[in-house]
Each structure stands twice: as structure tokens, then as C-alpha cells.
Amino acid sequence: MTPKEPESNSADRLQDLMALQDVPRWTVVKVGRAQSVAEHSFNVAAIALELASRLCPELVGEVLLWSILHDGPESHTGDIPGIIKKKYNDGWVSKVEMGECAWFSQSWERSVGVVQRLVKVADLIESLSYLWLWKVGSHADSVWRYLDGLWPSAVADLAESLPDIDSMCVLAVTREVALKVGEQKRVRS
């Protein structure tokens, strides 16, 4: 077997992903412990692995790949707060991310809806559990409440993309994983 030739943008992708260890998250939210985007992405991958193993085991590889790649452009943009992305949801963030990272646009096009939705739920679980443990002050509380408000629709979107699984089962699995993650974070802090 001969090794596969590297993709045209693989050096850029590697450089961008490795740079995430130096990109801070929560830049406008006061937290009691700093977190890098790389730490967040690893945690999202671990949570997504658990979710995918239980809900769509045939997609575990794609889910893990997207978990690692999903915040890659932040090596160029920094961590843009989700509330800003939502408030100005005219596609400008995607345009910047795609423009700065050609490899990201290719990865985005290859990932399927259920994969992106599952990683979104894993991302929310990670973010909510991290903030619950480390938030400081009223602004951090309001950010936590904002993210918590996204939970029902994110889980509903995931359930919709898994038509062979009862939506209550999807809700139960995501809630169980979220509780496990929250407990692990409390024990380790």
C-alpha cells in the first residue's frame, strides 16, 4: 500500500489547528480558569465520540474529524462570541472563515448535516459545563443562560436528522452525556 498524497491545503490545516493551543476562548466572558480553543476542541471530540457511539456509530470517524476541525478558522479570527455570530447572522463569519481557511471550506462541504448537528450539541455540552464550573460574574451568568437557551433547538435539530431514532431517546442520551460531563468536570476541578 502506498501512502496517500497530502491534500493541497494539508500544511495550512495542520498549522492552523496546531495554533489553536494559543487561541483563548471566552475572551469577553470572565472565567476563573483560562481555556484554549484546542482544549475546547478536544473536549468536544470526546463528548461527540460518546454521543456518536450511542446514536450513529457508523459516523464516528466523520464526527471525530469534524469535532477537531469545527473551530479551526479561529486560529485566524480568534474566538468570536456566539451571540455576535447569531446577532449578525448574515453569513459574514462564514465568509471570513472560508476566505481565511480554504481547507475549512472543503471540510465544511464534506461534512453532512447530522455530523454538524451532533458536533453542535457536543459543543454546547462542553461550553455549558465549562461555564457552569468557571463562570465569574453576572455577564458570565447571562452568557450561560444564552447558551442554555440554545440547547432545546440544538437537540431537536439533531433528533430530526436521526429519523430512525425516537426523539425522546436522542434527548435522553444527550441529557445523560451532559450530566456525565458536568459531573466529571466538577470532580476534576
Coordinates of C-alpha atoms in Angstrom, one line a residue:
M1 CA 0.0 0.0 0.0
T2 CA 1.3 3.4 -0.9
P3 CA 0.8 6.5 1.3
K4 CA -1.8 8.9 0.0
E5 CA -0.6 12.2 -1.3
P6 CA -1.4 15.1 1.1
E7 CA -4.3 17.3 0.3
S8 CA -3.4 20.6 -1.3
N9 CA -4.1 22.5 1.9
S10 CA -3.0 20.0 4.5
A11 CA 0.1 22.0 5.6
D12 CA -2.2 25.1 6.2
R13 CA -4.7 22.9 8.0
L14 CA -2.1 21.4 10.3
Q15 CA -0.6 24.8 11.1
D16 CA -4.0 26.4 11.8
L17 CA -5.1 23.5 14.0
M18 CA -1.8 23.5 16.0
A19 CA -2.1 27.2 16.5
L20 CA -5.4 26.7 18.4
Q21 CA -3.5 25.9 21.5
D22 CA -2.6 29.6 21.8
V23 CA -6.0 31.0 20.9
P24 CA -8.0 31.8 24.1
R25 CA -11.7 31.1 24.4
W26 CA -14.1 33.2 26.4
T27 CA -12.3 36.5 25.5
V28 CA -15.3 38.6 26.6
V29 CA -16.5 36.4 29.4
K30 CA -14.9 36.4 32.8
V31 CA -13.9 32.9 33.8
G32 CA -11.9 31.5 36.7
R33 CA -9.6 29.4 34.5
A34 CA -8.4 30.1 31.0
Q35 CA -9.3 27.7 28.2
S36 CA -7.7 27.5 24.8
V37 CA -9.7 26.6 21.6
A38 CA -7.6 23.5 21.3
E39 CA -8.7 22.3 24.8
H40 CA -12.3 23.0 23.9
S41 CA -12.0 21.2 20.6
F42 CA -10.5 18.1 22.3
N43 CA -13.3 18.1 24.8
V44 CA -15.9 18.5 22.1
A45 CA -14.4 15.5 20.3
A46 CA -14.5 13.3 23.5
I47 CA -18.2 14.3 24.0
A48 CA -19.1 13.8 20.4
L49 CA -17.4 10.4 20.4
E50 CA -19.7 9.3 23.2
L51 CA -22.8 10.7 21.5
A52 CA -22.0 9.3 18.1
S53 CA -21.1 5.8 19.6
R54 CA -24.6 5.7 21.0
L55 CA -26.7 7.4 18.4
C56 CA -24.9 6.9 15.0
P57 CA -21.9 4.6 15.3
E58 CA -21.4 4.4 11.5
L59 CA -20.5 8.1 11.6
V60 CA -18.0 8.1 14.5
G61 CA -15.0 8.8 12.2
E62 CA -16.7 11.7 10.5
V63 CA -17.9 13.1 13.8
L64 CA -14.4 13.0 15.3
L65 CA -12.9 14.7 12.3
W66 CA -15.5 17.5 12.3
S67 CA -15.0 17.9 16.1
I68 CA -11.3 18.6 15.6
L69 CA -11.9 20.9 12.6
H70 CA -15.0 22.8 13.6
D71 CA -13.2 25.8 15.2
G72 CA -10.1 25.7 13.1
P73 CA -10.6 29.1 11.5
E74 CA -10.4 30.6 14.9
S75 CA -6.6 30.4 14.5
H76 CA -7.2 33.4 12.2
T77 CA -10.3 35.1 13.7
G78 CA -10.0 34.4 17.4
D79 CA -13.0 33.1 19.4
I80 CA -15.9 35.2 18.1
P81 CA -18.7 35.1 20.7
G82 CA -21.7 33.0 19.6
I83 CA -24.1 35.8 20.5
I84 CA -22.3 38.1 18.0
K85 CA -22.5 35.4 15.3
K86 CA -26.2 35.0 15.9
K87 CA -26.9 38.7 16.1
Y88 CA -25.2 39.4 12.8
N89 CA -26.3 36.2 11.1
D90 CA -25.8 37.4 7.5
G91 CA -23.1 35.0 6.7
W92 CA -20.1 37.3 7.3
V93 CA -18.5 35.0 9.8
S94 CA -18.7 32.1 7.4
K95 CA -17.3 34.3 4.6
V96 CA -14.3 35.3 6.7
E97 CA -13.7 31.7 7.9
M98 CA -14.0 30.3 4.4
G99 CA -11.8 33.1 3.0
E100 CA -9.1 32.6 5.6
C101 CA -9.1 28.9 5.5
A102 CA -9.5 27.2 2.2
W103 CA -9.1 23.8 3.8
F104 CA -12.1 24.6 6.1
S105 CA -14.5 25.3 3.3
Q106 CA -13.6 21.9 1.8
S107 CA -14.2 20.2 5.1
W108 CA -17.5 22.0 5.6
E109 CA -18.7 20.9 2.3
R110 CA -17.8 17.3 3.0
S111 CA -19.5 17.1 6.4
V112 CA -23.1 16.0 6.5
G113 CA -25.9 17.7 8.4
V114 CA -26.2 15.0 11.1
V115 CA -22.4 15.3 11.8
Q116 CA -22.5 19.1 12.1
R117 CA -25.6 18.9 14.3
L118 CA -24.1 16.3 16.6
V119 CA -20.9 18.3 17.0
K120 CA -23.0 21.4 17.7
V121 CA -24.7 19.5 20.6
A122 CA -21.3 18.3 21.9
D123 CA -20.0 21.9 21.6
L124 CA -22.9 23.1 23.7
I125 CA -22.4 20.4 26.3
E126 CA -18.8 21.3 26.6
S127 CA -19.4 25.1 26.7
L128 CA -22.3 24.9 29.2
S129 CA -20.4 22.5 31.6
Y130 CA -17.2 24.6 31.4
L131 CA -19.0 27.9 32.1
W132 CA -21.1 26.4 34.9
L133 CA -17.9 25.5 36.6
W134 CA -15.8 28.5 35.8
K135 CA -18.1 31.5 35.2
V136 CA -17.5 34.6 37.2
G137 CA -20.0 37.5 37.4
S138 CA -23.3 38.5 36.0
H139 CA -22.2 38.7 32.4
A140 CA -20.9 35.1 32.5
D141 CA -24.2 34.1 34.0
S142 CA -26.1 35.8 31.1
V143 CA -23.8 34.0 28.6
W144 CA -24.5 30.7 30.3
R145 CA -28.3 31.3 30.2
Y146 CA -28.0 32.3 26.5
L147 CA -26.2 29.0 25.7
D148 CA -28.6 27.0 27.8
G149 CA -31.4 28.6 25.7
L150 CA -29.9 27.1 22.6
W151 CA -30.0 23.6 24.0
P152 CA -33.6 22.6 23.2
S153 CA -33.4 23.6 19.5
A154 CA -29.9 22.0 19.0
V155 CA -31.1 18.7 20.4
A156 CA -34.4 18.9 18.4
D157 CA -32.3 19.5 15.2
L158 CA -30.1 16.5 16.0
A159 CA -33.2 14.3 16.6
E160 CA -34.7 15.5 13.3
S161 CA -31.5 14.4 11.5
L162 CA -31.7 10.9 13.0
P163 CA -35.2 9.8 11.8
D164 CA -34.6 6.1 12.7
I165 CA -34.2 7.0 16.4
D166 CA -37.0 8.2 18.6
S167 CA -36.6 11.9 19.5
M168 CA -37.1 11.1 23.2
C169 CA -34.2 8.7 23.0
V170 CA -32.0 11.4 21.5
L171 CA -33.0 13.7 24.3
A172 CA -32.3 11.1 26.9
V173 CA -28.8 10.2 25.5
T174 CA -27.8 13.8 25.1
R175 CA -29.0 14.7 28.7
E176 CA -27.2 11.6 30.1
V177 CA -23.9 12.5 28.4
A178 CA -24.3 16.2 29.5
L179 CA -24.8 15.1 33.1
K180 CA -21.7 12.8 32.9
V181 CA -19.6 15.6 31.5
G182 CA -20.8 18.0 34.2
E183 CA -20.0 15.5 36.9
Q184 CA -16.6 14.8 35.5
K185 CA -15.7 18.5 35.4
R186 CA -16.8 19.1 39.0
V187 CA -14.8 16.1 40.2
R188 CA -11.7 17.2 38.4
S189 CA -11.8 20.9 39.4

